[in-house]
Structure formats: C-alpha cells, structure tokens
CSV table of C-alpha atoms in Angstrom, one decimal:
chain,number,residue,atom,x,y,z
A,1,UNK,CA,67.9,-12.5,21.1
A,2,UNK,CA,67.4,-12.1,17.4
A,3,UNK,CA,70.1,-13.6,15.2
A,4,UNK,CA,71.4,-12.4,11.8
A,5,UNK,CA,68.6,-12.2,9.3
A,6,UNK,CA,68.9,-12.1,5.5
A,7,UNK,CA,66.3,-11.3,2.9
A,8,UNK,CA,65.1,-12.6,0.6
A,9,UNK,CA,65.8,-16.3,1.4
A,10,UNK,CA,65.6,-17.1,-2.3
A,11,UNK,CA,66.0,-15.0,-5.3
A,12,UNK,CA,65.6,-16.0,-8.9
A,13,UNK,CA,66.6,-13.6,-11.6
A,14,UNK,CA,67.5,-13.5,-15.3
A,15,UNK,CA,71.0,-13.0,-16.7
A,16,UNK,CA,71.8,-9.3,-17.0
A,17,UNK,CA,69.4,-8.1,-14.2
A,18,UNK,CA,70.3,-6.2,-11.0
A,19,UNK,CA,69.8,-7.7,-7.6
A,20,UNK,CA,70.1,-6.5,-4.0
A,21,UNK,CA,70.5,-8.8,-1.1
A,22,UNK,CA,69.9,-7.5,2.5
A,23,UNK,CA,71.6,-8.5,5.8
A,24,UNK,CA,70.4,-7.4,9.2
A,25,UNK,CA,73.2,-8.2,11.8
A,26,UNK,CA,72.8,-8.8,15.5
A,27,UNK,CA,72.2,-5.6,17.3
A,28,UNK,CA,75.5,-4.1,18.6
A,29,UNK,CA,77.7,-6.1,16.3
A,30,UNK,CA,80.0,-3.6,14.6
A,31,UNK,CA,81.7,-6.1,12.2
A,32,UNK,CA,79.7,-7.5,9.2
A,33,UNK,CA,80.9,-9.9,6.6
A,34,UNK,CA,79.6,-11.2,3.3
A,35,UNK,CA,80.5,-14.6,1.9
A,36,UNK,CA,79.6,-16.5,-1.2
A,37,UNK,CA,79.2,-20.3,-1.1
A,38,UNK,CA,79.0,-22.4,-4.2
A,39,UNK,CA,77.7,-26.0,-4.1
A,40,UNK,CA,80.2,-28.3,-2.5
A,41,UNK,CA,82.5,-25.5,-1.5
A,42,UNK,CA,83.2,-23.6,1.7
A,43,UNK,CA,82.2,-20.0,2.1
A,44,UNK,CA,84.4,-17.6,0.2
A,45,UNK,CA,85.0,-14.1,1.6
A,46,UNK,CA,83.7,-11.2,-0.3
A,47,UNK,CA,83.8,-8.0,1.9
A,48,UNK,CA,84.1,-7.0,5.6
A,49,UNK,CA,82.7,-3.9,7.2
A,50,UNK,CA,83.8,-2.4,10.5
A,51,UNK,CA,81.0,0.1,11.2
A,52,UNK,CA,80.0,2.0,8.1
A,53,UNK,CA,83.2,1.6,6.1
A,54,UNK,CA,84.5,-1.4,4.1
A,55,UNK,CA,87.6,-2.5,6.0
A,56,UNK,CA,88.4,-5.1,3.4
A,57,UNK,CA,86.8,-5.6,0.0
A,58,UNK,CA,89.5,-7.8,-1.5
A,59,UNK,CA,87.2,-10.7,-2.0
A,60,UNK,CA,84.8,-8.9,-4.4
A,61,UNK,CA,85.2,-10.8,-7.7
A,62,UNK,CA,84.8,-7.8,-10.0
A,63,UNK,CA,83.2,-4.3,-10.2
A,64,UNK,CA,79.7,-5.8,-10.7
A,65,UNK,CA,79.7,-6.5,-7.0
A,66,UNK,CA,79.2,-3.7,-4.5
A,67,UNK,CA,78.1,-3.5,-0.9
A,68,UNK,CA,77.1,-0.7,1.5
A,69,UNK,CA,76.4,-0.3,5.1
A,70,UNK,CA,75.4,3.4,5.4
A,71,UNK,CA,74.3,3.5,9.1
A,72,UNK,CA,76.6,0.8,10.4
A,73,UNK,CA,73.9,-1.8,10.9
A,74,UNK,CA,72.0,-3.2,7.8
A,75,UNK,CA,74.0,-4.0,4.8
A,76,UNK,CA,73.1,-4.5,1.2
A,77,UNK,CA,75.1,-6.5,-1.3
A,78,UNK,CA,74.4,-5.3,-4.9
A,79,UNK,CA,75.1,-7.3,-8.0
A,80,UNK,CA,74.8,-5.6,-11.4
A,81,UNK,CA,74.4,-7.3,-14.7
A,82,UNK,CA,74.1,-10.7,-13.1
A,83,UNK,CA,75.7,-13.7,-14.8
A,84,UNK,CA,74.9,-17.4,-14.4
A,85,UNK,CA,78.2,-17.9,-12.6
A,86,UNK,CA,76.9,-15.6,-9.8
A,87,UNK,CA,74.4,-18.3,-8.7
A,88,UNK,CA,75.3,-19.3,-5.2
A,89,UNK,CA,74.2,-18.9,-1.6
A,90,UNK,CA,75.2,-15.5,-0.2
A,91,UNK,CA,75.9,-15.6,3.5
A,92,UNK,CA,76.2,-12.7,5.9
A,93,UNK,CA,77.8,-12.8,9.3
A,94,UNK,CA,78.4,-10.4,12.1
A,95,UNK,CA,80.6,-10.3,15.2
A,96,UNK,CA,81.0,-8.1,18.3
A,97,UNK,CA,83.4,-5.1,18.4
A,98,UNK,CA,87.1,-5.9,18.6
A,99,UNK,CA,88.4,-6.2,22.2
A,100,UNK,CA,85.1,-7.5,23.5
A,101,UNK,CA,86.3,-11.1,23.6
A,102,UNK,CA,83.9,-12.4,21.0
A,103,UNK,CA,85.3,-10.7,18.0
A,104,UNK,CA,86.8,-13.8,16.5
A,105,UNK,CA,83.5,-15.7,16.5
A,106,UNK,CA,81.2,-15.0,13.6
A,107,UNK,CA,77.4,-15.4,13.7
A,108,UNK,CA,75.9,-16.4,10.4
A,109,UNK,CA,72.6,-15.7,8.8
A,110,UNK,CA,70.6,-18.3,6.9
A,111,UNK,CA,71.8,-17.0,3.6
A,112,UNK,CA,70.1,-16.0,0.3
A,113,UNK,CA,70.1,-18.5,-2.4
A,114,UNK,CA,70.6,-16.6,-5.7
A,115,UNK,CA,69.8,-18.3,-9.0
A,116,UNK,CA,70.6,-16.6,-12.2
A,117,UNK,CA,68.8,-18.1,-15.2
B,1,UNK,CA,92.0,-19.0,-1.9
B,2,UNK,CA,91.2,-22.0,0.2
B,3,UNK,CA,93.5,-22.1,3.3
B,4,UNK,CA,92.0,-25.0,5.2
B,5,UNK,CA,91.5,-28.4,3.6
B,6,UNK,CA,89.3,-30.9,5.4
B,7,UNK,CA,89.8,-34.6,5.3
B,8,UNK,CA,87.9,-36.8,4.6
B,9,UNK,CA,85.5,-35.1,2.2
B,10,UNK,CA,82.7,-37.4,3.4
B,11,UNK,CA,82.2,-39.6,6.4
B,12,UNK,CA,79.4,-42.0,7.3
B,13,UNK,CA,79.2,-43.6,10.7
B,14,UNK,CA,76.7,-45.3,13.0
B,15,UNK,CA,75.0,-43.5,15.8
B,16,UNK,CA,77.1,-43.8,19.0
B,17,UNK,CA,80.4,-44.0,17.1
B,18,UNK,CA,83.0,-41.3,17.2
B,19,UNK,CA,83.7,-39.1,14.2
B,20,UNK,CA,87.1,-37.5,13.5
B,21,UNK,CA,87.7,-34.8,10.9
B,22,UNK,CA,91.0,-33.3,10.0
B,23,UNK,CA,92.0,-29.9,8.7
B,24,UNK,CA,95.3,-28.8,7.2
B,25,UNK,CA,96.4,-25.3,6.4
B,26,UNK,CA,99.3,-23.6,4.8
B,27,UNK,CA,100.3,-20.4,6.5
B,28,UNK,CA,100.7,-19.3,10.1
B,29,UNK,CA,97.5,-18.5,12.0
B,30,UNK,CA,96.2,-16.7,15.0
B,31,UNK,CA,93.3,-19.1,15.6
B,32,UNK,CA,91.4,-21.9,13.9
B,33,UNK,CA,87.7,-22.3,14.2
B,34,UNK,CA,85.3,-25.1,13.4
B,35,UNK,CA,81.8,-24.4,12.1
B,36,UNK,CA,78.8,-26.7,11.3
B,37,UNK,CA,76.4,-26.2,8.5
B,38,UNK,CA,73.0,-27.9,8.1
B,39,UNK,CA,71.3,-28.2,4.7
B,40,UNK,CA,73.7,-25.8,2.9
B,41,UNK,CA,72.5,-22.7,4.8
B,42,UNK,CA,73.8,-20.7,7.8
B,43,UNK,CA,76.9,-21.8,9.7
B,44,UNK,CA,77.1,-22.3,13.4
B,45,UNK,CA,80.3,-21.6,15.3
B,46,UNK,CA,81.4,-24.7,17.3
B,47,UNK,CA,84.7,-24.0,18.8
B,48,UNK,CA,87.8,-21.8,18.5
B,49,UNK,CA,91.4,-22.8,19.3
B,50,UNK,CA,94.2,-20.2,19.5
B,51,UNK,CA,97.6,-20.8,18.1
B,52,UNK,CA,99.1,-21.2,21.6
B,53,UNK,CA,96.6,-23.9,22.6
B,54,UNK,CA,97.0,-27.5,21.8
B,55,UNK,CA,93.6,-29.0,22.8
B,56,UNK,CA,90.2,-27.7,23.7
B,57,UNK,CA,86.9,-29.4,24.7
B,58,UNK,CA,83.3,-28.3,24.5
B,59,UNK,CA,80.7,-30.9,25.4
B,60,UNK,CA,81.1,-33.8,23.0
B,61,UNK,CA,83.6,-31.9,20.9
B,62,UNK,CA,87.4,-32.2,21.2
B,63,UNK,CA,89.7,-30.1,19.0
B,64,UNK,CA,93.4,-30.4,18.7
B,65,UNK,CA,95.9,-28.1,17.0
B,66,UNK,CA,99.4,-28.9,15.9
B,67,UNK,CA,101.0,-25.8,14.6
B,68,UNK,CA,104.2,-27.6,13.7
B,69,UNK,CA,102.2,-29.8,11.3
B,70,UNK,CA,99.7,-27.0,10.4
B,71,UNK,CA,96.9,-29.3,11.2
B,72,UNK,CA,93.8,-29.6,13.4
B,73,UNK,CA,91.3,-32.3,14.2
B,74,UNK,CA,87.8,-32.3,15.4
B,75,UNK,CA,86.5,-35.2,17.3
B,76,UNK,CA,82.8,-35.7,17.9
B,77,UNK,CA,82.2,-38.4,20.5
B,78,UNK,CA,79.0,-40.6,20.8
B,79,UNK,CA,77.6,-39.2,17.6
B,80,UNK,CA,73.9,-38.6,17.1
B,81,UNK,CA,71.7,-38.5,14.0
B,82,UNK,CA,71.4,-34.7,14.7
B,83,UNK,CA,75.1,-34.3,14.2
B,84,UNK,CA,74.6,-35.0,10.5
B,85,UNK,CA,75.9,-31.8,8.7
B,86,UNK,CA,78.9,-30.4,6.9
B,87,UNK,CA,81.8,-29.3,9.1
B,88,UNK,CA,84.2,-26.6,8.1
B,89,UNK,CA,87.5,-25.4,9.5
B,90,UNK,CA,88.4,-21.8,9.2
B,91,UNK,CA,91.6,-20.1,9.9
B,92,UNK,CA,92.4,-16.5,10.8
B,93,UNK,CA,95.7,-14.6,10.6
B,94,UNK,CA,95.8,-11.2,12.3
B,95,UNK,CA,92.9,-9.1,11.1
B,96,UNK,CA,92.5,-11.0,7.8
B,97,UNK,CA,89.2,-12.5,7.0
B,98,UNK,CA,88.3,-16.1,7.9
B,99,UNK,CA,89.4,-18.6,5.2
B,100,UNK,CA,87.3,-21.7,5.0
B,101,UNK,CA,88.0,-25.1,3.7
B,102,UNK,CA,85.7,-27.2,1.5
B,103,UNK,CA,84.3,-29.1,4.5
B,104,UNK,CA,83.6,-32.6,5.6
B,105,UNK,CA,80.1,-34.0,5.0
B,106,UNK,CA,79.2,-36.2,8.0
B,107,UNK,CA,76.3,-38.6,8.0
B,108,UNK,CA,75.3,-40.3,11.2
B,109,UNK,CA,73.0,-43.2,10.6
B,110,UNK,CA,70.5,-44.1,13.3
C-alpha cells in the first residue's frame, strides 16, 4: 500500500515568507507526527495529532509554527515569517490507532527539505 | 532534548564484518526503537524492544537492552554495502513522543 507522502520534496523560500508543508499519512493511521531534522542531528519532535486534535504540541519552537489536521488525515505544517534557522528537513510520520499493536512503530515520509535564504 | 546518544558517531567497516552501535539514555522508558535513514530523508523502523525484554532478533539484526545501565546495542551481522546509512535509537516513555539520538553513520565498504 501507499506509504506516507510529503509535498513538496524541496522548498526554497526567502526570509520572512510564509510556507506550508503537507503530509499525507497512511490510510487508517490516526496518529500523525511532525519532526524537524537539522544536518547531523536526529529528528526533533514538533507536534503530534491523534485524529483531528493536537495531542502534544510541546515541540513547536515558537508561535511562528502551526499545524492543522482538519479532517483527521492530511496535515499541514505552517511556518510564518521564516528565518534562516528554520532551514531543515521536515519529516512527517504516522502510526496505527492505539491498542492495535502497531501504535509504537512510526512510518516516516521522505521529508521536505526547507531552505530559507 | 536528546534522550538517546549513539556511539560511535561514525563507523566504517568492510562488507561481511559485523557492525555494533550503542545507545545510552537518561530516563526510564517503555520501549526503545532503532531506525535507519538513507541519504538524510525518511526513516525506516527496524526493531522495537520493550523495557521488559533483554534481547530481540530480526533477520541480521540483534538488539539488546540493559535497563539497569540505560543502554542498548544494535548488532548488524554479515554487513552489506546496502546497510550503509545512519542509524538512530529512539526512546518512548508512556505516551510521550519518541526522542531520537544524533545517530551513528555506518559505512560498509565493498
């Protein structure tokens, strides 16, 4: 079946601009996660959705970052007034519902490489 | 914050040799997972070991967990050039998010 997809694969923008990154999780996966990965580092948690609601947004670095998942499937990560320090690969992952046995394993998309000039 | 710390940061071996990577963490956990990442993009889940397990096997992979030392190791036997990638450990405590380490970059030379 189809895996997690993310669009665009690459995004180059200028400092101060607004960007949207999209994640399409595996069908039936209720949990969706966003991570940010800088060069030479491991993925850093940003936000976690269970269904439509953000269950944990403690990893969002500041109020320029926002994510939505209005229908419980596709999610969009929104970054306002981008800064050069936002340049990173943004990864999305999904997992099956809790109690189904596969909840702990996360399935990752290929990521969006964001470059802020 | 980084919970898991992998060691070594980089490892280079010949094809056919075994590769061992270690991970240390700081707090109690429910499970520890290992992921592989090729070319800095999507991660692939390799294996999960729960806090009440000590060893787990999957194909050429062997994972151990020592909760008293808060450490885990990943052994890849009979390595292949295709195993070249970065390997990350990630820990989970309750319903908290996965916390990843910085990874070990493995190079397998044919």
